[in-house]
Amino acid sequence: MALFEAHELHLRFGDRVVLEDISLSFEAGRLSGIMGPNGAGKTTCFNVLTGRYRPDRGRVLFDGADITGRSPQAIARMGIARSFQLMNLFDEFTAFENVAIALPQTRRRGADAVGQAYGDAALVAEAHDILGTVGLGQRADQIAKSLPYGERRALEIAVALACRPKLLFLDEPTAGLGSDGRARLADLVRRLKGQVTLVVIEHDMEFLFSLADDISVIHWGQVIAQGSPAELRTNPWVKNSNLGKLA
Amino acid sequence: MRTGHTVPTLTPAMIAIWVAFATVPLWIEKVGLYQYLGVEILIFATYALAYNLVLGHSGLPSFGHGAFFGLGAYGFGLAQLNLVPDLWFCLGAAVVVASAGGAIVAAFISHRRGIYYSLLTIAFGQVFWFIAIKSHAITGGEDGLLKIARLPVRLGVATFDLTHNISLFYFVLAVFVAVSLLLWRLVHSPFGRILKAIKQNETRARFVGYDVWRYKAAVLVLSAGLSGLAGGLFAMAQSSAFPDVMSLHYSGYIVMMTLVGGGLVTFWGPVLGAIVFLLARDVIGAFTTGWMLWFGLLFVALVIYKPEGLGGMFLRPARRKPAGAK
């Protein structure tokens, strides 16, 4: 059984159908990619899978539990974390504090109104460890909004990793990055692969085809093709589309 | 907050502020002011610190906080006149009544933010104000609740009389010390840092697993309770409770104190704001009844040119350089 399954998700905004009977499944330990043109419904799909939007119909299962319509915080506490297409950090916090606040240890002490927020040496060490993983070990004391763009992207992933997720959704992690930044991020994602189950929305086909174990193509709010990168390269629809040229 | 730093419970600035306040009765009359002003300043400084818990530390723009201050004042007075005339009991009643008011408001508005949050706090503030005016049999209506006594402090082994302004000043100072210490700890605790995170990015906080609604509700209840404590002290200080303090313009005063003082950037800013506001009222007010015009102009100038307030100009800790900066 897959770690995560979505069955026949349907969502409309007013008269507009944005997701139509979408079914997806992600196996544990793998990197699954989602691709499609702008406006295809990829981010909306992520938003439904992570609790931001409630689907009009359909079911979402995680680790055997039905999480359809649950709140983002409930889903996060179950072990699903995500990054965002548009940067979503605690801008006034340091890189360290961005990570520390997302750690489950901090969350568990959320009702403590008199103790030291970061007095626990194990918590501090873990936050530094995560920052080191994403290559921000030397940036711990820097305010998030003052970090260069590429490092902010890496910090987004660090914040998501701090939730200690079983499943990590990354929404266009290379968006806005130059070739060096993309290479560094690809390296980071490659290192994370195997440690955590990953689902990545990406426009950079080279990035996705080199890393993903399987890919789903979304267009017009529907899944129009699924398979391994090799299978998708020969898929007639993908071959005839712009996506095919890139792949 | 720097990596792994723990924040000391007592800081030199904190002790200096407490000691400076403790000297006030020794010189306030020598500079042409009066002892009761010191009491008022401490009460409003306590109120402003409590208010800043929602505005400055949590980013929740409450514009109806006067309701909680007033609920505390009425809670103190009604408990004294109808239940038990004991200082601790009455102050407890002030906190409980104001917290209950805060809980009612929080239940309805904690899913909102920004302008919608503000508008709802104004609406609820007006509701409480209206109830206070119309419930003549309970609150005395516009005539207020009179004959509230300055109850003695009973400590078991000793009793202190508070009828004189100087003794009341030192009692209020003790409350101010306790509240400022509590709030200092709170803003540096896990709870406080989570509030700060929610202030910066509610969406992100939700997606790392925080129940944002609960935190927003909890901080409003806590702030309301401490505002009510200040209200109870105010009722005792002026021996009465009036609906005025629940009105929109009184709610505006605490916003002005907090912003002028620099509550958005410094912990002690609201205290500075309360001092400046009440001094302006008395000093400028000695020359003109239109003192609020001049204070209002100061407020406008600060919002335009120094939105971080006086505290941002004088009290703000030096920003540290980014790693690698020369």
Coordinates of C-alpha atoms in Angstrom, one line a residue:
Chain A
M1 CA 0.0 0.0 0.0
A2 CA 1.3 3.5 -0.9
L3 CA 2.2 5.9 1.8
F4 CA -0.1 8.6 0.4
E5 CA -3.1 8.2 -1.9
A6 CA -5.5 10.6 -3.3
H7 CA -8.7 9.2 -4.9
E8 CA -10.8 11.1 -7.4
L9 CA -10.3 14.6 -6.0
H10 CA -12.6 17.2 -7.3
L11 CA -12.5 20.9 -6.6
R12 CA -14.2 23.9 -8.2
F13 CA -13.8 27.6 -7.6
G14 CA -17.2 29.0 -8.5
D15 CA -18.0 27.9 -12.0
R16 CA -14.5 26.8 -12.7
V17 CA -13.5 23.2 -12.2
V18 CA -9.8 23.3 -11.1
L19 CA -9.3 19.7 -10.2
E20 CA -11.3 16.9 -11.9
D21 CA -11.1 13.4 -10.5
I22 CA -7.5 13.5 -9.7
S23 CA -6.0 10.2 -8.4
L24 CA -2.4 10.0 -7.2
S25 CA -0.4 7.7 -5.1
F26 CA 3.1 8.1 -3.7
E27 CA 5.2 5.2 -2.5
A28 CA 7.4 5.5 0.6
G29 CA 11.0 6.3 0.0
R30 CA 10.6 7.5 -3.5
L31 CA 10.7 10.8 -5.2
S32 CA 7.5 11.5 -7.2
G33 CA 7.3 14.4 -9.6
I34 CA 4.3 16.4 -10.7
M35 CA 4.6 18.5 -13.8
G36 CA 2.3 20.4 -16.1
P37 CA 1.9 23.8 -17.7
N38 CA 1.2 27.0 -15.8
G39 CA -2.4 27.1 -14.5
A40 CA -2.7 23.3 -14.9
G41 CA -3.8 22.9 -11.2
K42 CA -0.5 21.6 -9.7
T43 CA -0.3 24.0 -6.8
T44 CA -4.1 23.7 -6.2
C45 CA -3.6 20.0 -6.0
F46 CA -0.8 20.4 -3.4
N47 CA -3.1 22.7 -1.5
V48 CA -5.8 20.0 -1.4
L49 CA -3.3 17.3 -0.4
T50 CA -1.9 19.4 2.4
G51 CA -5.2 20.6 3.9
R52 CA -5.3 24.2 2.6
Y53 CA -8.4 23.5 0.5
R54 CA -11.0 21.0 1.2
P55 CA -12.0 19.0 -1.9
D56 CA -15.6 19.0 -3.0
R57 CA -15.3 15.3 -3.3
G58 CA -12.7 12.5 -3.2
R59 CA -10.5 11.1 -0.5
V60 CA -7.0 11.6 0.7
L61 CA -5.3 8.8 2.7
F62 CA -1.9 9.1 4.5
D63 CA -0.4 6.1 6.2
G64 CA -3.7 4.4 6.1
A65 CA -5.6 7.3 7.7
D66 CA -8.3 9.3 6.0
I67 CA -7.0 12.9 6.2
T68 CA -9.6 14.5 3.8
G69 CA -10.5 18.0 4.9
R70 CA -8.3 18.0 7.9
S71 CA -6.6 21.2 8.9
P72 CA -3.1 22.0 7.7
Q73 CA -1.8 21.9 11.3
A74 CA -3.4 18.5 11.9
I75 CA -1.9 17.2 8.7
A76 CA 1.5 18.7 9.5
R77 CA 1.4 17.0 12.9
M78 CA 0.8 13.7 11.3
G79 CA 4.1 14.0 9.4
I80 CA 3.4 15.9 6.1
A81 CA 5.4 19.0 5.5
R82 CA 5.6 21.3 2.5
S83 CA 7.4 24.2 1.0
F84 CA 5.7 26.9 -1.1
Q85 CA 6.0 28.2 -4.6
L86 CA 6.1 31.8 -3.2
M87 CA 8.6 32.1 -0.4
N88 CA 6.9 31.5 3.0
L89 CA 9.3 32.0 5.9
F90 CA 9.3 33.8 9.2
D91 CA 11.2 36.7 7.7
E92 CA 12.1 38.5 11.0
F93 CA 13.5 35.4 12.6
T94 CA 17.1 34.2 12.1
A95 CA 17.6 31.1 10.0
F96 CA 18.2 29.2 13.2
E97 CA 14.9 30.3 14.7
N98 CA 13.0 29.5 11.5
V99 CA 14.1 26.0 11.9
A100 CA 13.8 25.8 15.7
I101 CA 10.2 27.0 15.8
A102 CA 9.2 24.3 13.3
L103 CA 10.7 21.5 15.4
P104 CA 8.2 19.1 17.1
Q105 CA 10.0 19.7 20.4
T106 CA 9.2 23.4 20.3
R107 CA 5.6 22.6 19.3
R108 CA 5.2 20.2 22.2
R109 CA 6.3 23.0 24.6
G110 CA 3.9 25.4 23.0
A111 CA 2.0 26.0 26.2
D112 CA 5.1 26.9 28.2
A113 CA 4.8 30.6 28.8
V114 CA 7.8 31.1 31.2
G115 CA 10.6 28.7 30.2
Q116 CA 13.4 29.4 27.8
A117 CA 12.4 29.0 24.2
Y118 CA 15.7 27.6 23.0
G119 CA 17.4 26.5 26.2
D120 CA 17.4 22.9 25.3
A121 CA 20.8 21.9 23.9
A122 CA 19.4 19.0 22.0
L123 CA 16.9 21.2 20.2
V124 CA 19.7 23.7 19.3
A125 CA 21.9 20.9 18.0
E126 CA 19.0 19.5 15.9
A127 CA 18.2 22.9 14.4
H128 CA 21.9 23.4 13.5
D129 CA 22.0 19.9 12.1
I130 CA 19.1 20.6 9.8
L131 CA 20.7 23.9 8.7
G132 CA 23.9 22.0 8.0
T133 CA 21.9 19.5 5.8
V134 CA 20.7 22.3 3.6
G135 CA 24.0 24.1 3.5
L136 CA 23.1 26.9 5.8
G137 CA 25.2 26.0 8.7
Q138 CA 27.1 29.3 8.5
R139 CA 24.0 31.3 8.2
A140 CA 22.3 30.4 11.4
D141 CA 22.3 33.9 13.0
Q142 CA 21.3 35.7 9.8
I143 CA 17.8 37.2 9.6
A144 CA 15.8 35.2 7.0
K145 CA 14.8 38.2 4.9
S146 CA 18.4 39.2 4.5
L147 CA 19.5 35.9 3.0
P148 CA 20.2 35.6 -0.7
Y149 CA 17.3 34.2 -2.8
G150 CA 18.8 30.8 -3.2
E151 CA 19.5 30.4 0.4
R152 CA 16.0 31.4 1.3
R153 CA 14.8 28.6 -1.0
A154 CA 17.1 26.2 1.0
L155 CA 15.7 27.6 4.3
E156 CA 12.2 26.9 3.1
I157 CA 13.2 23.2 2.8
A158 CA 15.0 23.3 6.1
V159 CA 11.8 24.6 7.8
A160 CA 9.8 21.8 6.2
L161 CA 12.5 19.3 7.2
A162 CA 12.3 20.6 10.8
C163 CA 8.8 19.2 11.1
R164 CA 10.4 15.8 10.8
P165 CA 8.1 14.7 8.0
K166 CA 7.5 11.3 6.6
L167 CA 6.4 12.9 3.4
L168 CA 7.7 16.2 2.1
F169 CA 5.9 18.2 -0.7
L170 CA 8.1 20.7 -2.5
D171 CA 6.4 23.2 -4.7
E172 CA 8.7 24.4 -7.4
P173 CA 11.8 24.5 -5.3
T174 CA 14.0 25.8 -8.1
A175 CA 11.7 28.7 -9.1
G176 CA 13.7 31.8 -9.7
L177 CA 17.1 30.1 -9.3
G178 CA 20.0 30.5 -11.7
S179 CA 21.9 27.5 -13.0
D180 CA 24.2 27.3 -10.0
G181 CA 21.4 27.6 -7.6
R182 CA 19.4 24.9 -9.4
A183 CA 22.5 22.6 -9.3
R184 CA 22.9 23.1 -5.6
L185 CA 19.2 22.5 -5.0
A186 CA 19.2 19.4 -7.1
D187 CA 22.1 18.1 -5.1
L188 CA 20.2 18.8 -1.9
V189 CA 17.1 17.0 -3.1
R190 CA 19.2 14.1 -4.2
R191 CA 20.7 13.8 -0.7
L192 CA 17.2 14.0 0.8
K193 CA 15.9 11.2 -1.5
G194 CA 15.8 8.0 0.5
Q195 CA 15.7 9.9 3.8
V196 CA 12.2 11.1 3.3
T197 CA 9.5 10.5 0.8
L198 CA 9.4 13.4 -1.6
V199 CA 6.8 14.8 -4.0
V200 CA 8.1 17.7 -6.1
I201 CA 6.2 20.0 -8.4
E202 CA 8.7 21.4 -10.9
H203 CA 8.8 23.3 -14.2
D204 CA 12.5 22.5 -14.7
M205 CA 12.2 19.2 -16.6
E206 CA 15.9 18.5 -16.6
F207 CA 15.8 18.7 -12.8
L208 CA 12.7 16.5 -12.5
F209 CA 13.6 13.9 -15.1
S210 CA 17.0 13.4 -13.5
L211 CA 15.7 12.9 -10.0
A212 CA 12.2 11.5 -10.0
D213 CA 11.3 7.8 -9.8
D214 CA 7.9 8.5 -11.2
I215 CA 6.1 11.5 -12.6
S216 CA 2.4 12.5 -13.0
V217 CA 1.5 15.1 -15.6
I218 CA -1.4 17.4 -14.7
H219 CA -3.2 19.5 -17.3
W220 CA -6.7 21.1 -17.2
G221 CA -7.0 19.9 -13.6
Q222 CA -6.7 16.3 -14.6
V223 CA -3.9 13.7 -14.5
I224 CA -3.2 13.0 -18.2
A225 CA -0.2 10.8 -17.9
Q226 CA 1.8 8.9 -15.3
G227 CA 4.9 6.8 -15.3
S228 CA 8.6 6.7 -15.0
P229 CA 10.7 9.4 -16.6
A230 CA 11.6 7.0 -19.4
E231 CA 7.9 6.1 -20.0
L232 CA 6.9 9.7 -20.1
R233 CA 9.6 10.6 -22.7
T234 CA 7.8 8.2 -25.1
N235 CA 4.3 9.2 -24.0
P236 CA 2.5 10.6 -27.2
W237 CA 0.8 13.5 -25.3
V238 CA 4.0 14.6 -23.6
K239 CA 6.0 14.3 -26.8
N240 CA 3.6 16.5 -28.6
S241 CA 3.5 19.2 -26.0
N242 CA 6.0 21.8 -24.9
L243 CA 6.7 19.6 -21.9
G244 CA 7.9 16.9 -24.3
K245 CA 10.3 19.2 -26.0
L246 CA 11.8 20.1 -22.7
A247 CA 12.0 16.5 -21.5
Chain B
M1 CA 17.2 35.9 19.0
R2 CA 20.7 34.5 18.5
T3 CA 21.5 30.9 18.1
G4 CA 20.9 29.0 21.3
H5 CA 20.8 32.1 23.4
T6 CA 18.9 31.9 26.6
V7 CA 17.4 35.2 27.7
P8 CA 18.1 36.3 31.3
T9 CA 15.1 36.6 33.6
L10 CA 16.5 39.8 35.1
T11 CA 18.3 42.3 32.9
P12 CA 20.1 45.6 33.8
A13 CA 17.5 47.6 31.8
M14 CA 14.7 46.0 33.7
I15 CA 16.2 46.6 37.1
A16 CA 17.1 50.2 36.1
I17 CA 13.5 50.9 35.1
W18 CA 12.1 49.4 38.3
V19 CA 14.6 51.3 40.5
A20 CA 13.9 54.6 38.6
F21 CA 10.2 54.1 39.2
A22 CA 10.9 53.4 42.9
T23 CA 12.5 56.9 43.3
V24 CA 9.5 58.7 41.7
P25 CA 7.7 59.6 45.0
L26 CA 11.0 61.2 46.3
W27 CA 11.1 63.8 43.6
I28 CA 7.9 64.1 41.7
E29 CA 6.5 66.9 43.8
K30 CA 9.8 68.8 43.6
V31 CA 9.4 69.1 39.8
G32 CA 5.9 70.5 40.1
L33 CA 4.0 67.3 39.5
Y34 CA 1.9 65.3 42.0
Q35 CA 2.0 61.8 43.6
Y36 CA -1.2 60.5 42.0
L37 CA 0.3 61.1 38.5
G38 CA 3.0 58.5 39.4
V39 CA 0.2 56.0 40.3
E40 CA -1.6 56.7 37.0
I41 CA 1.6 56.3 35.0
L42 CA 2.3 52.9 36.6
I43 CA -1.2 51.7 36.0
F44 CA -1.2 52.7 32.4
A45 CA 2.3 51.4 31.9
T46 CA 1.0 48.0 33.2
Y47 CA -2.0 48.3 30.9
A48 CA 0.2 49.2 27.9
L49 CA 2.5 46.3 28.5
A50 CA -0.5 44.0 28.6
Y51 CA -2.0 45.5 25.5
N52 CA 1.3 45.3 23.6
L53 CA 1.2 41.5 24.1
V54 CA -1.5 41.5 21.4
L55 CA -0.4 44.4 19.3
G56 CA 3.4 44.4 19.3
H57 CA 4.2 40.8 20.1
S58 CA 1.4 39.0 18.4
G59 CA 0.5 41.4 15.6
L60 CA -3.2 41.5 16.5
P61 CA -4.5 45.0 16.1
S62 CA -7.1 45.2 18.9
F63 CA -8.7 48.6 19.0
G64 CA -11.3 47.8 21.6
H65 CA -9.0 46.9 24.6
G66 CA -10.6 49.6 26.7
A67 CA -13.4 47.1 27.2
F68 CA -11.1 44.7 29.1
F69 CA -9.7 47.6 31.2
G70 CA -13.2 48.7 32.1
L71 CA -14.4 45.1 32.8
G72 CA -11.5 44.9 35.3
A73 CA -12.5 48.2 36.9
Y74 CA -16.1 47.1 37.2
G75 CA -15.1 43.6 38.3
F76 CA -13.0 45.1 41.1
G77 CA -15.7 47.5 42.2
L78 CA -18.6 45.0 42.1
A79 CA -16.6 42.3 43.9
Q80 CA -15.7 44.8 46.6
L81 CA -19.2 46.3 47.0
N82 CA -21.2 43.0 46.6
L83 CA -19.0 40.1 47.6
V84 CA -15.8 40.3 49.7
P85 CA -14.0 43.6 50.4
D86 CA -10.6 41.9 50.2
L87 CA -7.9 43.4 47.9
W88 CA -6.6 40.0 46.6
F89 CA -10.1 38.7 46.0
C90 CA -11.1 41.9 44.2
L91 CA -8.0 42.0 42.0
G92 CA -8.6 38.3 41.2
A93 CA -12.2 39.2 40.3
A94 CA -10.9 42.0 38.0
V95 CA -8.7 39.5 36.2
V96 CA -11.3 36.8 35.9
V97 CA -14.1 39.2 34.7
A98 CA -11.8 40.8 32.1
S99 CA -10.4 37.4 31.0
A100 CA -14.0 36.1 30.6
G101 CA -14.7 39.1 28.4
G102 CA -11.5 38.4 26.5
A103 CA -12.6 34.8 26.0
I104 CA -16.0 35.8 24.6
V105 CA -14.4 38.2 22.1
A106 CA -11.6 35.7 21.3
A107 CA -14.1 33.0 20.5
F108 CA -15.6 35.2 17.7
I109 CA -12.6 36.9 16.2
S110 CA -9.6 34.6 16.5
H111 CA -10.1 33.2 13.0
R112 CA -9.7 36.7 11.6
R113 CA -6.6 38.9 11.1
G114 CA -5.7 42.4 9.9
I115 CA -8.5 44.9 9.3
Y116 CA -11.3 42.4 10.0
Y117 CA -9.8 41.6 13.4
S118 CA -9.5 45.3 14.2
L119 CA -13.1 46.0 13.2
L120 CA -14.4 43.2 15.3
T121 CA -12.5 44.4 18.3
I122 CA -14.0 47.8 17.9
A123 CA -17.5 46.4 17.6
F124 CA -17.1 44.2 20.7
G125 CA -15.6 47.1 22.6
Q126 CA -18.6 49.2 21.7
V127 CA -20.9 46.4 22.8
F128 CA -19.3 46.2 26.2
W129 CA -19.3 50.0 26.5
F130 CA -23.0 50.1 25.6
I131 CA -23.8 47.4 28.2
A132 CA -21.9 49.3 30.9
I133 CA -23.9 52.5 30.2
K134 CA -27.3 50.8 30.0
S135 CA -26.9 48.4 32.9
H136 CA -27.6 51.2 35.4
A137 CA -28.6 48.8 38.2
I138 CA -25.3 47.0 38.1
T139 CA -22.7 49.5 36.8
G140 CA -24.3 52.8 37.8
G141 CA -24.6 53.7 34.1
E142 CA -23.1 57.0 33.1
D143 CA -22.9 57.9 36.8
G144 CA -20.4 55.1 37.3
L145 CA -19.7 52.9 40.3
L146 CA -18.8 55.1 43.2
K147 CA -17.4 54.6 46.7
I148 CA -14.8 52.0 45.7
A149 CA -12.4 51.8 48.6
R150 CA -8.6 51.5 48.6
L151 CA -8.5 48.2 50.4
P152 CA -5.6 47.4 52.6
V153 CA -2.9 44.9 51.6
R154 CA -3.2 41.9 53.9
L155 CA -0.1 39.7 53.9
G156 CA -1.0 37.5 56.8
V157 CA 1.7 38.8 59.1
A158 CA 1.3 42.4 58.2
T159 CA -1.3 44.8 56.7
F160 CA -0.5 47.9 54.6
D161 CA -2.8 50.8 54.2
L162 CA -3.2 52.1 50.7
T163 CA -5.2 55.2 51.3
H164 CA -2.2 57.5 50.7
N165 CA -1.0 57.9 47.1
I166 CA 2.6 57.0 48.0
S167 CA 1.7 53.7 49.6
L168 CA -0.6 53.0 46.7
F169 CA 2.2 53.9 44.3
Y170 CA 4.5 51.3 45.8
F171 CA 1.8 48.6 45.7
V172 CA 1.1 49.4 42.1
L173 CA 4.8 49.3 41.4
A174 CA 5.0 45.8 42.9
V175 CA 2.2 44.8 40.5
F176 CA 4.0 46.4 37.6
V177 CA 7.2 44.6 38.5
A178 CA 5.4 41.3 38.6
V179 CA 3.5 41.9 35.4
S180 CA 6.6 43.1 33.5
L181 CA 8.6 40.2 34.7
L182 CA 5.9 37.7 33.7
L183 CA 5.5 39.3 30.3
W184 CA 9.3 39.4 29.8
R185 CA 9.5 35.7 30.4
L186 CA 6.4 35.1 28.3
V187 CA 7.7 36.8 25.2
H188 CA 10.9 34.8 25.4
S189 CA 9.2 31.5 26.1
P190 CA 8.2 28.9 23.5
F191 CA 4.6 30.3 23.7
G192 CA 6.0 33.8 23.1
R193 CA 8.2 32.8 20.2
I194 CA 5.3 30.9 18.6
L195 CA 3.1 34.1 18.9
K196 CA 6.0 36.0 17.2
A197 CA 6.0 33.4 14.4
I198 CA 2.3 33.7 13.9
K199 CA 2.6 37.4 13.8
Q200 CA 5.1 37.1 10.9
N201 CA 3.4 34.4 8.9
E202 CA 0.2 32.7 10.0
T203 CA 0.1 30.4 7.0
R204 CA 3.6 29.1 7.6
A205 CA 2.9 28.6 11.3
R206 CA -0.2 26.5 10.4
F207 CA 1.8 24.4 8.0
V208 CA 4.5 23.6 10.6
G209 CA 1.7 22.3 12.9
Y210 CA 0.5 25.2 15.1
D211 CA -3.1 25.7 15.9
V212 CA -3.1 29.4 15.2
W213 CA -6.6 30.0 16.4
R214 CA -5.8 28.7 19.9
Y215 CA -2.7 30.8 20.2
K216 CA -4.5 33.9 19.1
A217 CA -7.4 33.2 21.4
A218 CA -5.1 32.4 24.4
V219 CA -3.0 35.6 24.0
L220 CA -6.1 37.8 23.8
V221 CA -7.5 36.2 27.0
L222 CA -4.2 36.7 28.7
S223 CA -3.8 40.3 27.6
A224 CA -7.4 41.0 28.5
G225 CA -6.9 39.5 32.0
L226 CA -3.8 41.7 32.7
S227 CA -5.5 44.7 31.2
G228 CA -8.4 44.0 33.7
L229 CA -5.8 43.8 36.5
A230 CA -4.7 47.3 35.5
G231 CA -8.4 48.4 35.3
G232 CA -8.9 47.0 38.9
L233 CA -6.0 49.1 40.1
F234 CA -7.4 52.1 38.3
A235 CA -10.8 51.7 39.9
M236 CA -9.1 51.5 43.3
A237 CA -6.9 54.5 42.6
Q238 CA -9.7 56.8 41.6
S239 CA -12.2 55.1 44.0
S240 CA -14.7 54.7 41.2
A241 CA -15.3 53.0 37.8
F242 CA -16.8 54.7 34.8
P243 CA -17.9 53.5 31.4
D244 CA -15.6 56.2 29.8
V245 CA -12.6 53.9 30.0
M246 CA -14.4 51.4 27.8
S247 CA -15.1 53.9 25.1
L248 CA -13.5 53.9 21.7
H249 CA -11.4 57.0 22.4
Y250 CA -10.0 55.5 25.6
S251 CA -9.2 52.4 23.6
G252 CA -7.4 54.7 21.2
Y253 CA -5.3 56.1 24.0
I254 CA -3.7 52.8 24.8
V255 CA -2.9 52.3 21.1
M256 CA -1.3 55.7 20.9
M257 CA 0.7 55.1 24.1
T258 CA 2.0 51.8 22.7
L259 CA 2.8 53.1 19.3
V260 CA 4.3 56.4 20.4
G261 CA 6.4 54.5 22.9
G262 CA 7.7 52.0 20.3
G263 CA 5.9 48.9 21.4
L264 CA 6.3 47.4 17.9
V265 CA 10.0 47.2 18.3
T266 CA 10.9 47.2 22.0
F267 CA 9.6 45.5 25.1
W268 CA 9.7 48.6 27.2
G269 CA 8.3 51.0 24.6
P270 CA 4.7 50.9 25.9
V271 CA 6.0 52.0 29.3
L272 CA 7.8 55.0 27.7
G273 CA 4.6 55.7 25.8
A274 CA 2.5 55.7 28.9
I275 CA 4.9 58.1 30.6
V276 CA 5.0 60.5 27.6
F277 CA 1.2 60.4 27.1
L278 CA 0.3 61.2 30.7
L279 CA 3.1 63.8 31.0
A280 CA 1.8 65.4 27.8
R281 CA -1.7 65.4 29.2
D282 CA -0.6 67.2 32.4
V283 CA 2.2 69.4 31.1
I284 CA 0.8 70.5 27.8
G285 CA -2.7 70.4 29.4
A286 CA -1.5 73.1 31.9
F287 CA -1.2 75.5 29.0
T288 CA -4.0 74.5 26.7
T289 CA -7.1 72.3 26.9
G290 CA -6.3 71.2 23.4
W291 CA -3.3 69.1 24.5
M292 CA -4.6 66.2 22.5
L293 CA -4.2 68.2 19.4
W294 CA -0.4 68.5 20.1
F295 CA -0.1 64.9 21.2
G296 CA -2.0 63.9 18.1
L297 CA 0.4 65.8 15.9
L298 CA 3.3 64.1 17.7
F299 CA 1.6 60.8 17.0
V300 CA 1.1 61.6 13.3
A301 CA 4.7 62.8 12.9
L302 CA 6.0 59.6 14.6
V303 CA 3.9 57.4 12.4
I304 CA 5.1 59.1 9.3
Y305 CA 8.8 59.7 10.1
K306 CA 9.6 57.2 12.9
P307 CA 7.1 54.4 12.9
E308 CA 9.2 52.5 15.3
G309 CA 8.3 55.1 17.9
L310 CA 10.3 56.8 20.6
G311 CA 11.4 53.4 21.9
G312 CA 12.8 52.6 18.5
M313 CA 14.8 55.8 18.6
F314 CA 16.2 55.4 22.1
L315 CA 15.6 51.9 23.5
R316 CA 16.0 49.6 20.6
P317 CA 18.8 47.1 21.0
A318 CA 21.6 47.5 18.3
R319 CA 20.9 45.4 15.3
R320 CA 23.5 42.8 14.8
K321 CA 25.4 42.7 11.6
P322 CA 24.7 39.8 9.3
A323 CA 27.3 37.1 9.4
G324 CA 30.3 38.1 7.4
A325 CA 29.5 41.8 7.4
K326 CA 32.4 44.1 8.1

